């Protein structure tokens, strides 16, 4: 999906090798244009934010049709509460080992990041968490195992600066260096099947392999 403003063309590649060469793709033309770069493919459907609205759309690839549209109630849109780089990045949809998520904010939440677990079949909000972290101060964000990780910039020198754990409704500040080789990240999402972060970085598709550690605490 090229660009963040009023795009409708989605290219589906069979393999990563085809993608890098720009070969062997299927084209889908969405009935409604998108906004931002916070789209996600989950269980055979594309979930995206409809242009100039806080409406979420589910587009099914095999049937080439829209299965569902639903308003994300109260969510800011059209650069009301984007990430620091702008680009109509108000609503960021994500998928991890636990399911489908929306990361966004609203005026009643004073611009702080909200995390909502979505029902993929109805797009209803199942539960929401107010992280307390200002969305305009975030460069990008991604979900892994129900934890939201937030970078402090979209530019060179960015770090994974903040983490919010939905399982305990708690947060922590982190200091994890993040290699931003091309100096401008405009999309970043975790792929639970590949266990990797996929990012658009100043026109380059970049993959970061993720190693997950389980911390075992024992009584002294």
PDB file of C-alpha atoms in Angstrom:
ATOM      1  CA  UNK A   1       0.000   0.000   0.000  1.00  0.00           C
ATOM      2  CA  UNK A   2       1.831   3.039  -1.304  1.00  0.00           C
ATOM      3  CA  UNK A   3       1.411   6.403   0.423  1.00  0.00           C
ATOM      4  CA  UNK A   4      -0.725   7.576   3.329  1.00  0.00           C
ATOM      5  CA  UNK A   5      -3.335   9.775   1.651  1.00  0.00           C
ATOM      6  CA  UNK A   6      -6.378   8.635  -0.375  1.00  0.00           C
ATOM      7  CA  UNK A   7      -4.743   5.473  -1.721  1.00  0.00           C
ATOM      8  CA  UNK A   8      -6.892   2.602  -3.010  1.00  0.00           C
ATOM      9  CA  UNK A   9      -4.463   0.211  -4.724  1.00  0.00           C
ATOM     10  CA  UNK A  10      -3.197  -2.806  -2.760  1.00  0.00           C
ATOM     11  CA  UNK A  11      -0.544  -5.093  -4.245  1.00  0.00           C
ATOM     12  CA  UNK A  12      -0.425  -8.684  -3.004  1.00  0.00           C
ATOM     13  CA  UNK A  13       2.882 -10.511  -3.625  1.00  0.00           C
ATOM     14  CA  UNK A  14       3.276 -14.287  -3.397  1.00  0.00           C
ATOM     15  CA  UNK A  15       6.729 -14.186  -1.808  1.00  0.00           C
ATOM     16  CA  UNK A  16       9.186 -11.763  -0.258  1.00  0.00           C
ATOM     17  CA  UNK A  17      11.488 -12.328  -3.255  1.00  0.00           C
ATOM     18  CA  UNK A  18       8.691 -11.255  -5.625  1.00  0.00           C
ATOM     19  CA  UNK A  19       8.113  -8.163  -3.507  1.00  0.00           C
ATOM     20  CA  UNK A  20      11.763  -7.097  -3.609  1.00  0.00           C
ATOM     21  CA  UNK A  21      11.746  -7.491  -7.409  1.00  0.00           C
ATOM     22  CA  UNK A  22       8.288  -5.999  -7.913  1.00  0.00           C
ATOM     23  CA  UNK A  23       7.075  -9.124  -9.759  1.00  0.00           C
ATOM     24  CA  UNK A  24       4.144 -11.584  -9.660  1.00  0.00           C
ATOM     25  CA  UNK A  25       1.563  -9.568  -7.774  1.00  0.00           C
ATOM     26  CA  UNK A  26      -2.220  -9.397  -7.639  1.00  0.00           C
ATOM     27  CA  UNK A  27      -3.812  -5.949  -7.555  1.00  0.00           C
ATOM     28  CA  UNK A  28      -6.799  -5.096  -5.366  1.00  0.00           C
ATOM     29  CA  UNK A  29      -8.684  -1.808  -5.775  1.00  0.00           C
ATOM     30  CA  UNK A  30     -10.390  -0.806  -2.545  1.00  0.00           C
ATOM     31  CA  UNK A  31     -13.887   0.684  -2.830  1.00  0.00           C
ATOM     32  CA  UNK A  32     -13.013   3.395  -0.272  1.00  0.00           C
ATOM     33  CA  UNK A  33      -9.607   5.099   0.050  1.00  0.00           C
ATOM     34  CA  UNK A  34      -7.424   4.792   3.130  1.00  0.00           C
ATOM     35  CA  UNK A  35      -5.769   7.258   5.494  1.00  0.00           C
ATOM     36  CA  UNK A  36      -2.427   6.840   7.246  1.00  0.00           C
ATOM     37  CA  UNK A  37      -0.159   3.790   7.309  1.00  0.00           C
ATOM     38  CA  UNK A  38      -1.683   1.892  10.236  1.00  0.00           C
ATOM     39  CA  UNK A  39      -3.286  -0.921   8.240  1.00  0.00           C
ATOM     40  CA  UNK A  40      -2.959  -4.627   8.969  1.00  0.00           C
ATOM     41  CA  UNK A  41      -3.658  -7.947   7.249  1.00  0.00           C
ATOM     42  CA  UNK A  42      -5.232 -10.469   9.626  1.00  0.00           C
ATOM     43  CA  UNK A  43      -6.831 -13.847   8.833  1.00  0.00           C
ATOM     44  CA  UNK A  44      -7.242 -13.143   5.126  1.00  0.00           C
ATOM     45  CA  UNK A  45      -8.633  -9.629   5.466  1.00  0.00           C
ATOM     46  CA  UNK A  46      -7.200  -6.141   5.296  1.00  0.00           C
ATOM     47  CA  UNK A  47      -8.271  -3.842   8.132  1.00  0.00           C
ATOM     48  CA  UNK A  48      -7.789  -0.161   7.425  1.00  0.00           C
ATOM     49  CA  UNK A  49      -8.864   3.384   8.369  1.00  0.00           C
ATOM     50  CA  UNK A  50     -11.211   4.991   5.836  1.00  0.00           C
ATOM     51  CA  UNK A  51      -9.999   8.355   4.511  1.00  0.00           C
ATOM     52  CA  UNK A  52     -11.117  11.453   6.487  1.00  0.00           C
ATOM     53  CA  UNK A  53     -13.045   9.449   9.065  1.00  0.00           C
ATOM     54  CA  UNK A  54     -12.664   7.258  12.132  1.00  0.00           C
ATOM     55  CA  UNK A  55     -14.358   4.387  10.323  1.00  0.00           C
ATOM     56  CA  UNK A  56     -12.607   1.006  10.273  1.00  0.00           C
ATOM     57  CA  UNK A  57     -13.033  -1.149   7.164  1.00  0.00           C
ATOM     58  CA  UNK A  58     -12.563  -4.901   6.740  1.00  0.00           C
ATOM     59  CA  UNK A  59     -11.747  -5.878   3.148  1.00  0.00           C
ATOM     60  CA  UNK A  60     -11.679  -9.607   2.354  1.00  0.00           C
ATOM     61  CA  UNK A  61      -9.000 -10.515  -0.203  1.00  0.00           C
ATOM     62  CA  UNK A  62     -10.463 -13.754  -1.555  1.00  0.00           C
ATOM     63  CA  UNK A  63     -13.949 -12.352  -2.214  1.00  0.00           C
ATOM     64  CA  UNK A  64     -12.587  -8.894  -3.111  1.00  0.00           C
ATOM     65  CA  UNK A  65     -15.323  -7.270  -1.079  1.00  0.00           C
ATOM     66  CA  UNK A  66     -15.874  -5.165   2.040  1.00  0.00           C
ATOM     67  CA  UNK A  67     -17.253  -7.374   4.807  1.00  0.00           C
ATOM     68  CA  UNK A  68     -17.620  -4.762   7.508  1.00  0.00           C
ATOM     69  CA  UNK A  69     -17.404  -1.076   8.393  1.00  0.00           C
ATOM     70  CA  UNK A  70     -17.642   0.344  11.896  1.00  0.00           C
ATOM     71  CA  UNK A  71     -16.884   3.671  13.532  1.00  0.00           C
ATOM     72  CA  UNK A  72     -14.145   3.648  16.173  1.00  0.00           C
ATOM     73  CA  UNK A  73     -16.109   5.823  18.564  1.00  0.00           C
ATOM     74  CA  UNK A  74     -14.412   9.046  19.611  1.00  0.00           C
ATOM     75  CA  UNK A  75     -11.157   8.313  17.792  1.00  0.00           C
ATOM     76  CA  UNK A  76      -9.289  11.280  16.364  1.00  0.00           C
ATOM     77  CA  UNK A  77      -8.600  11.304  12.626  1.00  0.00           C
ATOM     78  CA  UNK A  78      -7.253  13.462   9.787  1.00  0.00           C
ATOM     79  CA  UNK A  79      -4.076  14.478  11.696  1.00  0.00           C
ATOM     80  CA  UNK A  80      -5.888  15.325  14.933  1.00  0.00           C
ATOM     81  CA  UNK A  81      -3.698  12.937  16.957  1.00  0.00           C
ATOM     82  CA  UNK A  82      -1.051  11.450  14.637  1.00  0.00           C
ATOM     83  CA  UNK A  83       2.366  10.057  15.502  1.00  0.00           C
ATOM     84  CA  UNK A  84       5.164  12.633  15.519  1.00  0.00           C
ATOM     85  CA  UNK A  85       5.722  12.359  11.759  1.00  0.00           C
ATOM     86  CA  UNK A  86       2.104  13.224  10.863  1.00  0.00           C
ATOM     87  CA  UNK A  87       0.806  11.482   7.760  1.00  0.00           C
ATOM     88  CA  UNK A  88      -2.780  10.968   9.011  1.00  0.00           C
ATOM     89  CA  UNK A  89      -1.386   8.303  11.358  1.00  0.00           C
ATOM     90  CA  UNK A  90      -4.154   8.850  13.935  1.00  0.00           C
ATOM     91  CA  UNK A  91      -5.418   5.249  13.949  1.00  0.00           C
ATOM     92  CA  UNK A  92      -2.942   2.365  13.980  1.00  0.00           C
ATOM     93  CA  UNK A  93      -4.312  -1.169  13.601  1.00  0.00           C
ATOM     94  CA  UNK A  94      -2.161  -4.083  14.756  1.00  0.00           C
ATOM     95  CA  UNK A  95      -2.233  -7.855  15.190  1.00  0.00           C
ATOM     96  CA  UNK A  96      -0.196  -9.977  17.567  1.00  0.00           C
ATOM     97  CA  UNK A  97      -0.407 -13.403  19.235  1.00  0.00           C
ATOM     98  CA  UNK A  98      -3.496 -12.252  21.151  1.00  0.00           C
ATOM     99  CA  UNK A  99      -5.563 -10.831  18.288  1.00  0.00           C
ATOM    100  CA  UNK A 100      -6.533  -7.550  16.641  1.00  0.00           C
ATOM    101  CA  UNK A 101      -5.842  -4.146  18.213  1.00  0.00           C
ATOM    102  CA  UNK A 102      -6.420  -0.449  17.570  1.00  0.00           C
ATOM    103  CA  UNK A 103      -3.999   2.187  18.864  1.00  0.00           C
ATOM    104  CA  UNK A 104      -5.365   5.730  18.745  1.00  0.00           C
ATOM    105  CA  UNK A 105      -6.530   8.560  20.978  1.00  0.00           C
ATOM    106  CA  UNK A 106      -9.437  10.914  21.568  1.00  0.00           C
ATOM    107  CA  UNK A 107     -10.137  14.390  22.927  1.00  0.00           C
ATOM    108  CA  UNK A 108     -11.556  13.087  26.264  1.00  0.00           C
ATOM    109  CA  UNK A 109      -8.270  11.204  26.745  1.00  0.00           C
ATOM    110  CA  UNK A 110      -6.309  14.437  26.264  1.00  0.00           C
ATOM    111  CA  UNK A 111      -4.321  12.994  23.376  1.00  0.00           C
ATOM    112  CA  UNK A 112      -2.935  10.046  25.352  1.00  0.00           C
ATOM    113  CA  UNK A 113      -2.592   6.715  23.566  1.00  0.00           C
ATOM    114  CA  UNK A 114      -5.551   4.360  23.885  1.00  0.00           C
ATOM    115  CA  UNK A 115      -5.163   0.638  23.209  1.00  0.00           C
ATOM    116  CA  UNK A 116      -8.336  -1.243  22.296  1.00  0.00           C
ATOM    117  CA  UNK A 117      -8.779  -4.958  21.703  1.00  0.00           C
ATOM    118  CA  UNK A 118     -11.093  -5.464  18.724  1.00  0.00           C
ATOM    119  CA  UNK A 119     -13.409  -8.306  17.780  1.00  0.00           C
ATOM    120  CA  UNK A 120     -12.208  -9.120  14.230  1.00  0.00           C
ATOM    121  CA  UNK A 121     -15.694 -10.329  13.194  1.00  0.00           C
ATOM    122  CA  UNK A 122     -17.618  -7.234  14.312  1.00  0.00           C
ATOM    123  CA  UNK A 123     -14.892  -4.591  14.899  1.00  0.00           C
ATOM    124  CA  UNK A 124     -16.492  -3.888  18.270  1.00  0.00           C
ATOM    125  CA  UNK A 125     -14.189  -2.719  21.055  1.00  0.00           C
ATOM    126  CA  UNK A 126     -13.881  -5.530  23.586  1.00  0.00           C
ATOM    127  CA  UNK A 127     -11.756  -3.614  26.104  1.00  0.00           C
ATOM    128  CA  UNK A 128      -9.677  -0.431  26.189  1.00  0.00           C
ATOM    129  CA  UNK A 129      -6.664   0.796  28.156  1.00  0.00           C
ATOM    130  CA  UNK A 130      -5.519   4.418  28.621  1.00  0.00           C
ATOM    131  CA  UNK A 131      -1.715   4.269  28.580  1.00  0.00           C
ATOM    132  CA  UNK A 132      -1.178   7.867  29.668  1.00  0.00           C
ATOM    133  CA  UNK A 133       1.483   8.360  26.977  1.00  0.00           C
ATOM    134  CA  UNK A 134       0.944  11.363  24.613  1.00  0.00           C
ATOM    135  CA  UNK A 135       0.507  10.084  21.074  1.00  0.00           C
ATOM    136  CA  UNK A 136       2.077  13.116  19.398  1.00  0.00           C
ATOM    137  CA  UNK A 137       5.285  12.348  21.328  1.00  0.00           C
ATOM    138  CA  UNK A 138       5.433   8.832  19.878  1.00  0.00           C
ATOM    139  CA  UNK A 139       7.378   8.076  16.723  1.00  0.00           C
ATOM    140  CA  UNK A 140       5.704   4.708  16.127  1.00  0.00           C
ATOM    141  CA  UNK A 141       4.298   1.801  18.147  1.00  0.00           C
ATOM    142  CA  UNK A 142       3.816  -1.954  17.900  1.00  0.00           C
ATOM    143  CA  UNK A 143       2.168  -4.773  19.891  1.00  0.00           C
ATOM    144  CA  UNK A 144       3.865  -8.008  20.991  1.00  0.00           C
ATOM    145  CA  UNK A 145       2.021 -10.509  23.213  1.00  0.00           C
ATOM    146  CA  UNK A 146      -0.433  -7.889  24.448  1.00  0.00           C
ATOM    147  CA  UNK A 147       2.238  -5.301  25.281  1.00  0.00           C
ATOM    148  CA  UNK A 148       2.398  -1.987  23.434  1.00  0.00           C
ATOM    149  CA  UNK A 149       5.917  -0.721  22.715  1.00  0.00           C
ATOM    150  CA  UNK A 150       6.388   2.942  21.774  1.00  0.00           C
ATOM    151  CA  UNK A 151       9.379   4.695  20.210  1.00  0.00           C
ATOM    152  CA  UNK A 152      10.228   8.248  21.221  1.00  0.00           C
ATOM    153  CA  UNK A 153      10.916   9.439  17.652  1.00  0.00           C
ATOM    154  CA  UNK A 154      10.529   8.509  13.988  1.00  0.00           C
ATOM    155  CA  UNK A 155      13.981   9.916  13.188  1.00  0.00           C
ATOM    156  CA  UNK A 156      17.579   8.760  13.684  1.00  0.00           C
ATOM    157  CA  UNK A 157      18.465   8.080  17.325  1.00  0.00           C
ATOM    158  CA  UNK A 158      15.032   6.701  18.168  1.00  0.00           C
ATOM    159  CA  UNK A 159      14.622   4.340  21.113  1.00  0.00           C
ATOM    160  CA  UNK A 160      11.893   2.052  22.344  1.00  0.00           C
ATOM    161  CA  UNK A 161      11.032   4.378  25.192  1.00  0.00           C
ATOM    162  CA  UNK A 162       7.767   3.135  26.721  1.00  0.00           C
ATOM    163  CA  UNK A 163       5.903  -0.139  27.214  1.00  0.00           C
ATOM    164  CA  UNK A 164       2.323  -0.703  28.344  1.00  0.00           C
ATOM    165  CA  UNK A 165       1.269  -4.173  29.521  1.00  0.00           C
ATOM    166  CA  UNK A 166      -2.431  -4.808  28.954  1.00  0.00           C
ATOM    167  CA  UNK A 167      -2.400  -8.000  31.043  1.00  0.00           C
ATOM    168  CA  UNK A 168      -1.525  -6.030  34.189  1.00  0.00           C
ATOM    169  CA  UNK A 169      -2.706  -2.536  33.130  1.00  0.00           C
ATOM    170  CA  UNK A 170       0.760  -1.242  34.007  1.00  0.00           C
ATOM    171  CA  UNK A 171       3.506   0.656  32.205  1.00  0.00           C
ATOM    172  CA  UNK A 172       7.251   1.109  32.333  1.00  0.00           C
ATOM    173  CA  UNK A 173       9.801   3.378  30.704  1.00  0.00           C
ATOM    174  CA  UNK A 174      12.437   1.559  28.687  1.00  0.00           C
ATOM    175  CA  UNK A 175      15.733   2.496  27.046  1.00  0.00           C
ATOM    176  CA  UNK A 176      16.149   0.133  24.094  1.00  0.00           C
ATOM    177  CA  UNK A 177      18.232   1.521  21.204  1.00  0.00           C
ATOM    178  CA  UNK A 178      16.485   1.207  17.857  1.00  0.00           C
ATOM    179  CA  UNK A 179      18.576   1.177  14.685  1.00  0.00           C
ATOM    180  CA  UNK A 180      16.934   3.684  12.330  1.00  0.00           C
ATOM    181  CA  UNK A 181      19.287   3.334   9.370  1.00  0.00           C
ATOM    182  CA  UNK A 182      17.384   5.466   6.850  1.00  0.00           C
ATOM    183  CA  UNK A 183      16.311   8.102   9.381  1.00  0.00           C
ATOM    184  CA  UNK A 184      12.524   8.300   8.834  1.00  0.00           C
ATOM    185  CA  UNK A 185      10.120   5.552   9.939  1.00  0.00           C
ATOM    186  CA  UNK A 186       6.539   5.982   8.740  1.00  0.00           C
ATOM    187  CA  UNK A 187       5.181   2.518   9.559  1.00  0.00           C
ATOM    188  CA  UNK A 188       6.160  -0.269  11.920  1.00  0.00           C
ATOM    189  CA  UNK A 189       4.292  -3.445  12.855  1.00  0.00           C
ATOM    190  CA  UNK A 190       5.055  -6.785  14.449  1.00  0.00           C
ATOM    191  CA  UNK A 191       4.330  -9.992  12.553  1.00  0.00           C
ATOM    192  CA  UNK A 192       3.684 -12.783  15.092  1.00  0.00           C
ATOM    193  CA  UNK A 193       4.158 -15.550  12.502  1.00  0.00           C
ATOM    194  CA  UNK A 194       7.563 -14.271  11.400  1.00  0.00           C
ATOM    195  CA  UNK A 195       8.483 -12.912  14.855  1.00  0.00           C
ATOM    196  CA  UNK A 196       9.820  -9.823  13.167  1.00  0.00           C
ATOM    197  CA  UNK A 197       9.114  -6.112  12.963  1.00  0.00           C
ATOM    198  CA  UNK A 198       8.290  -4.818   9.496  1.00  0.00           C
ATOM    199  CA  UNK A 199       8.960  -1.124   8.883  1.00  0.00           C
ATOM    200  CA  UNK A 200       8.854   1.438   6.117  1.00  0.00           C
ATOM    201  CA  UNK A 201      11.964   3.557   6.595  1.00  0.00           C
ATOM    202  CA  UNK A 202      12.337   6.472   4.183  1.00  0.00           C
ATOM    203  CA  UNK A 203      11.165   4.396   1.212  1.00  0.00           C
ATOM    204  CA  UNK A 204      12.941   1.196   2.306  1.00  0.00           C
ATOM    205  CA  UNK A 205      11.231  -1.932   3.620  1.00  0.00           C
ATOM    206  CA  UNK A 206      13.225  -2.980   6.698  1.00  0.00           C
ATOM    207  CA  UNK A 207      12.857  -6.136   8.812  1.00  0.00           C
ATOM    208  CA  UNK A 208      13.990  -6.435  12.429  1.00  0.00           C
ATOM    209  CA  UNK A 209      14.115  -9.926  13.907  1.00  0.00           C
ATOM    210  CA  UNK A 210      12.707 -10.073  17.425  1.00  0.00           C
ATOM    211  CA  UNK A 211      13.919 -12.419  20.149  1.00  0.00           C
ATOM    212  CA  UNK A 212      11.482 -12.865  23.023  1.00  0.00           C
ATOM    213  CA  UNK A 213      12.763 -13.713  26.486  1.00  0.00           C
ATOM    214  CA  UNK A 214      10.682 -15.079  29.332  1.00  0.00           C
ATOM    215  CA  UNK A 215      11.838 -13.731  32.675  1.00  0.00           C
ATOM    216  CA  UNK A 216      11.468 -16.250  35.493  1.00  0.00           C
ATOM    217  CA  UNK A 217      11.273 -14.687  38.931  1.00  0.00           C
ATOM    218  CA  UNK A 218      11.923 -16.793  42.005  1.00  0.00           C
ATOM    219  CA  UNK A 219      11.745 -16.063  45.704  1.00  0.00           C
ATOM    220  CA  UNK A 220      15.143 -15.326  47.232  1.00  0.00           C
TER     221      UNK A 220
END
